[in-house]
XYZ file of C-alpha atoms in Angstrom:
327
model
C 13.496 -17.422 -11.524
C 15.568 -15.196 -13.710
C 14.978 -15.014 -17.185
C 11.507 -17.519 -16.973
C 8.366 -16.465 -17.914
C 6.390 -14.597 -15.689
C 3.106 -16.116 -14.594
C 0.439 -15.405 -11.350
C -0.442 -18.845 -10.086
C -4.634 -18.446 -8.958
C -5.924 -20.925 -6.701
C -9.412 -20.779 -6.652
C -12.744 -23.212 -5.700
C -15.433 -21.224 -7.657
C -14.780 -21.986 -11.345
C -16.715 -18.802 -12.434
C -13.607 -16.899 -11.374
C -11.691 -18.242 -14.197
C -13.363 -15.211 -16.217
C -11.936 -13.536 -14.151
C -8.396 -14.632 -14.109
C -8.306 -14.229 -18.361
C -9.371 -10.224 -17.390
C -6.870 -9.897 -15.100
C -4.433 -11.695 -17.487
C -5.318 -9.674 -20.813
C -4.829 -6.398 -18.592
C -1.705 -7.288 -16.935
C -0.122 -8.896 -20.144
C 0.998 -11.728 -17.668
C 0.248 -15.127 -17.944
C -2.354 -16.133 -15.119
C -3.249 -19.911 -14.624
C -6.099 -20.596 -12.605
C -6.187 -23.552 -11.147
C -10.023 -25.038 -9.827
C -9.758 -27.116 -6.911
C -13.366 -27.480 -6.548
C -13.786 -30.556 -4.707
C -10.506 -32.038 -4.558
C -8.401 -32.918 -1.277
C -5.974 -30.446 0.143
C -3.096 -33.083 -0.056
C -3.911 -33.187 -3.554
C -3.797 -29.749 -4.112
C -0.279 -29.193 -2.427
C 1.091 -32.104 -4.133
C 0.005 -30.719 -7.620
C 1.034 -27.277 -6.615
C 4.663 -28.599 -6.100
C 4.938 -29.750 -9.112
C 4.474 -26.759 -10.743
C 7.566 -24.208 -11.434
C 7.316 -21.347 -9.038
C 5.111 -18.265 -9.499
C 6.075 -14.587 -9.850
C 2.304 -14.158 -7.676
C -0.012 -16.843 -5.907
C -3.424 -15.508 -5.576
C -5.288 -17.473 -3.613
C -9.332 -17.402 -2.308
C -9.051 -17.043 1.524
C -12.432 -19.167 1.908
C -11.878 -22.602 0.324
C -15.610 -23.877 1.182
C -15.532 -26.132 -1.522
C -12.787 -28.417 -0.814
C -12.099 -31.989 1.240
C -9.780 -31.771 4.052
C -9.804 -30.211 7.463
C -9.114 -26.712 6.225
C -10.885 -24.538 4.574
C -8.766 -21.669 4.881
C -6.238 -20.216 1.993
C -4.128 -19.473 4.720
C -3.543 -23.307 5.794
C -2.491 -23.803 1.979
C -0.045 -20.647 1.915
C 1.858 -21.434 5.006
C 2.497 -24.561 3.493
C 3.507 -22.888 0.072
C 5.566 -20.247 2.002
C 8.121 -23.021 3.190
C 8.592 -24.167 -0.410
C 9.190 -20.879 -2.404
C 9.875 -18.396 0.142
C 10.009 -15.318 -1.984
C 7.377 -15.499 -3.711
C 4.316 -13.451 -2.452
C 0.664 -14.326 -2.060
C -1.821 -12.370 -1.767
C -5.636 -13.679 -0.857
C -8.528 -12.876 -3.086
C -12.006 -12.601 -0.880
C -15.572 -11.976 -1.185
C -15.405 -11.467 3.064
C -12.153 -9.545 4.054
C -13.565 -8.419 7.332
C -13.866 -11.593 7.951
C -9.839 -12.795 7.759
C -8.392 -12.907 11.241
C -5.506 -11.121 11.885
C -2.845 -14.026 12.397
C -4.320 -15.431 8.827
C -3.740 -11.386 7.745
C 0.033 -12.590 8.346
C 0.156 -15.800 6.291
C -0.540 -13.432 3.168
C 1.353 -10.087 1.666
C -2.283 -8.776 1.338
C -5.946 -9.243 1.358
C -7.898 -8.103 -2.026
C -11.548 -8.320 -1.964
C -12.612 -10.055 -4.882
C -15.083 -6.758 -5.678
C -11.926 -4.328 -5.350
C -9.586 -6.791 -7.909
C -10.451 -4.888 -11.507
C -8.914 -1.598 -8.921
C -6.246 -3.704 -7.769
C -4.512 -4.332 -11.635
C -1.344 -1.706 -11.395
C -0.745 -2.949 -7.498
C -0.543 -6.870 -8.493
C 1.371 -5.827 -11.341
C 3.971 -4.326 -9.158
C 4.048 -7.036 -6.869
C 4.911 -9.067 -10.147
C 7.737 -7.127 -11.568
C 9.116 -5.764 -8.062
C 9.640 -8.902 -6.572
C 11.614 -10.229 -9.770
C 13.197 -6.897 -9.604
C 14.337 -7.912 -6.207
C 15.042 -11.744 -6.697
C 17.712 -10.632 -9.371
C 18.815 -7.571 -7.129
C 18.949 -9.023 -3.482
C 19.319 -5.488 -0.881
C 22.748 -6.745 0.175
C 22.884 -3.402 2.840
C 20.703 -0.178 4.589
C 22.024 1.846 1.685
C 21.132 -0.220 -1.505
C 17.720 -0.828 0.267
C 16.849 2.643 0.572
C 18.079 3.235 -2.978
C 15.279 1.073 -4.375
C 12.747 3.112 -2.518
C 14.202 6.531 -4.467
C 13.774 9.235 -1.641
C 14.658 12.727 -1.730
C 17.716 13.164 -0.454
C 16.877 15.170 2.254
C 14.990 11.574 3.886
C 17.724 9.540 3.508
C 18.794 9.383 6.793
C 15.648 9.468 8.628
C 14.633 6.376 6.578
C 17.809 5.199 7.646
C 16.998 5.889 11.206
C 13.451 3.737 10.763
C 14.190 0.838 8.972
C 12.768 -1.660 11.409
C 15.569 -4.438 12.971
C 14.136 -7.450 10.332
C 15.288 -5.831 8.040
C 18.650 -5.058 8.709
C 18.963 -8.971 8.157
C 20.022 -9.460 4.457
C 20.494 -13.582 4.799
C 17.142 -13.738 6.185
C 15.025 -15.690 4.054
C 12.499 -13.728 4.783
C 14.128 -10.247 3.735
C 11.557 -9.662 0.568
C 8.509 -10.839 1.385
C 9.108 -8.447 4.983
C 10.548 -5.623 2.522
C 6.797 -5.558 1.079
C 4.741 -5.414 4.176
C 6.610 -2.748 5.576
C 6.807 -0.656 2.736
C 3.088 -1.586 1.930
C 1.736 -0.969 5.655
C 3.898 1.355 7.111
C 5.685 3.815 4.958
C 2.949 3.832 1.825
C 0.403 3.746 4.100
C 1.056 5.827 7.216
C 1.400 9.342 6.006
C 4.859 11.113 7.103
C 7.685 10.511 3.841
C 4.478 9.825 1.539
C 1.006 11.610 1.280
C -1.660 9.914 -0.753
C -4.498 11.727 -2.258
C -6.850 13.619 0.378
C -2.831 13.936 2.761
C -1.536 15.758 -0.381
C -4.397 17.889 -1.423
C -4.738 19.212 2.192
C -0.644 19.829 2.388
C -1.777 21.974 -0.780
C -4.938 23.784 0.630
C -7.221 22.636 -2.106
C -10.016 19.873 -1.969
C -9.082 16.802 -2.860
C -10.691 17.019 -6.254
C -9.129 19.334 -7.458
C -6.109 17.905 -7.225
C -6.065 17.047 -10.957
C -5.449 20.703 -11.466
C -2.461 21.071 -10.080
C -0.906 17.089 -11.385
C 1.873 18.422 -13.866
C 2.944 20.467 -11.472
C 3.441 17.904 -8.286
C 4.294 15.291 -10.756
C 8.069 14.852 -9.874
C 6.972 14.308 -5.874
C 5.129 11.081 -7.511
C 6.521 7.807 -5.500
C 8.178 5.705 -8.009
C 9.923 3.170 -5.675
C 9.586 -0.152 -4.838
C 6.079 -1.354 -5.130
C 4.212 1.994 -5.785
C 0.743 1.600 -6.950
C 0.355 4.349 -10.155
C -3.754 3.476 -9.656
C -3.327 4.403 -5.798
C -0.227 6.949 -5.617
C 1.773 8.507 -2.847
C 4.082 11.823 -2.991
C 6.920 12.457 -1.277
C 6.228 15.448 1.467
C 9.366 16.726 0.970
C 9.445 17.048 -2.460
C 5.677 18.464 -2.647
C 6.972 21.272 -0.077
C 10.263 22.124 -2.310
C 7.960 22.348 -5.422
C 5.253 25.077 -3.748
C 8.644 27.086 -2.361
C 10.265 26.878 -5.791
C 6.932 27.731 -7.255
C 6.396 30.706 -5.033
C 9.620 32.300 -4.269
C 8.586 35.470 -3.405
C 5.944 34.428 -0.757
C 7.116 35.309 2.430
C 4.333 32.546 4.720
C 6.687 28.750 5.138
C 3.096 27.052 5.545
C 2.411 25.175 2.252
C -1.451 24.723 2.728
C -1.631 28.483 2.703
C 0.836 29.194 -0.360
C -0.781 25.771 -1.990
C -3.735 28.191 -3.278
C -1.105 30.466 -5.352
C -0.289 27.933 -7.656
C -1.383 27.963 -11.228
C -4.624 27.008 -12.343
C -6.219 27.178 -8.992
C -8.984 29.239 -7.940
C -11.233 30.226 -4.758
C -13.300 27.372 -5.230
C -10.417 24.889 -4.604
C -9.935 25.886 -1.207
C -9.867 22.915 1.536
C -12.214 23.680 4.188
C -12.322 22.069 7.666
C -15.142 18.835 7.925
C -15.789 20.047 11.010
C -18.966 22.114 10.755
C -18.511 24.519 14.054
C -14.977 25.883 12.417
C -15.098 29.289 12.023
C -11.291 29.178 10.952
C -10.967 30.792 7.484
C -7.537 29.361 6.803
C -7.525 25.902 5.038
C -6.551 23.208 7.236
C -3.474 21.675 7.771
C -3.840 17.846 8.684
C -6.429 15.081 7.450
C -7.814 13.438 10.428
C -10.607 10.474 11.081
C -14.386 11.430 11.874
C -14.388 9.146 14.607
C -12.568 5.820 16.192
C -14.266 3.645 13.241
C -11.315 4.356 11.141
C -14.046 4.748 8.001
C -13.850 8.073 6.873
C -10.408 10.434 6.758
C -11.680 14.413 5.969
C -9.098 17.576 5.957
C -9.150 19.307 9.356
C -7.918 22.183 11.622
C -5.407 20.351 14.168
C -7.240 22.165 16.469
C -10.640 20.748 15.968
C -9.015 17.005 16.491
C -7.648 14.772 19.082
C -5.104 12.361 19.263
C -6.503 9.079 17.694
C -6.589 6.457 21.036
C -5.742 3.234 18.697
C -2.464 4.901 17.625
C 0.713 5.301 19.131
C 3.466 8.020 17.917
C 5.400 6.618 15.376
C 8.898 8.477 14.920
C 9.158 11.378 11.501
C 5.023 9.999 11.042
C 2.308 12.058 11.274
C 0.621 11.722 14.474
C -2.756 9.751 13.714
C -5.669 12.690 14.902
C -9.922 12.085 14.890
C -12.420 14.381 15.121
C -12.801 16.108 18.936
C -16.223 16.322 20.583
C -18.471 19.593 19.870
């Protein structure tokens, strides 16, 4: 696919998406053809499909209601797809995520509900541009791998150390398309290397508002690896903790939520406080946890006033996954 044009391929049954597609396309600057299937017969949807050239992106509605044949599942269509053009990701578009199973989870790189896609822009664009990226730069080794993902050096090694056995395989077929969904589900979204927003302002000790305040300053902890998200960032832990040291090098307290509060342009009123409302700690807290096993709601918190999350297991250099203890 080097040196074609880049274009998202959307297969869709309700026509009034189309709008849609031309938004997504005008804000991306990346061709997007949608293509209706309203009505027609899954055979003759794969068979026109094939005939296309292959996609940098197939979007595709998870809930084809609208179509002959006996599926009416995007996820029949994509495992089909996935045998053609093996690197190239698709990701399903939905009006009813909760409803996707999690074996038809699998058959995509990633579920976007259709009301969460104008949020979604910068992430699709990096799935774009990443994969290419990848396609003309095939990880060939551990090393060039973790290169892509642009760690402080100090991590090196422990991401060395975690780098799951699949892949270690560079002839897999598979290798890109399993490069995403672990960097997309386990390091950018379990928090250990890489904070996001409410994990970063409570490493701090300020409320996760106020983090804008202090955004110049943490700037050069900003993930820029493979497949960051600029709409939905990350920050390296390590490099947020050597930028409130070098910051603060007189303080003599190695706790970063407590020296967080020293940094420039911050005031009382930035101070995290603990969700918890029997606290009486005056200290900010030091770990975000979950308000209970619904996994809806993530608020700062005293380790203390949590409990080891009973759907989690340890995961090795991650933060343990905490919720809430009982009054």
């Amino acid at each position: 696919m080097t040196g074609t044009m880049q274009y998202i391929l959307w297969i869709d049954d309700e026509i009034s998406r189309e709008g849609t597609s031309k938004t997504l396309e005008e804000a991306l600057n990346i061709k997007v053809e949608f293509y209706n299937v309203h009505g027609a017969k899954i055979m003759d949807i794969l068979n026109e499909v094939n005939r296309k050239s292959e996609p940098n992106l197939i979007l595709i509605d998870h809930w084809l209601n609208n179509i002959e044949g006996p599926s009416e599942r995007g996820s029949s269509i994509a495992e089909i797809l996935r045998e053609k053009w093996t690197d190239c990701p698709i990701v399903a578009i939905t009006g009813v995520a909760d409803e996707i199973d999690e074996h038809q989870k699998n058959l995509y790189e990633d579920v976007i509900p259709i009301e969460d896609l104008s949020n979604s822009h910068s992430l699709i664009k990096s799935i774009v541009t990443d994969f290419q990226a990848l396609r003309t730069d095939r990880p060939d080794s551990i090393d060039n791998l973790i290169k892509k993902l642009n760690p402080p050096l100090a991590d090196v090694e422990m991401l060395r150390s975690i780098i799951p056995k699949h892949l270690r395989n560079f002839k897999d077929k598979s290798l890109l398309i399993n490069i995403y969904k672990w960097i997309r589900s386990e390091l950018y979204a379990r928090p250990g290397f890489l904070y996001d927003a409410i994990w970063t302002a409570t490493f701090i000790g300020i409320k996760v508002e106020s983090l804008n305040k202090v955004k110049n300053i943490i700037s050069p902890a900003q993930y820029n690896g493979l497949f960051s998200d600029i709409d939905n960032p990350r920050w390296w832990k390590t490099k947020l903790r050597d930028i409130i040291y070098k910051s603060l090098p007189d303080e003599e307290t190695a706790l970063p939520w407590l020296l967080g509060m020293k940094l420039p342009g911050l005031s009382d009123e930035d101070k995290s406080k603990c969700y918890r409302d029997d606290c009486t700690e005056t200290d900010p807290p030091e770990i975000v946890a979950y308000t209970d096993e619904t996994l809806s709601n993530r608020k700062p918190m005293h380790r203390k006033c949590t409990v080891k999350h009973p759907l989690f297991e340890n995961s090795l250099y991650f933060e343990e996954i905490r919720m809430m203890g009982s009054n």
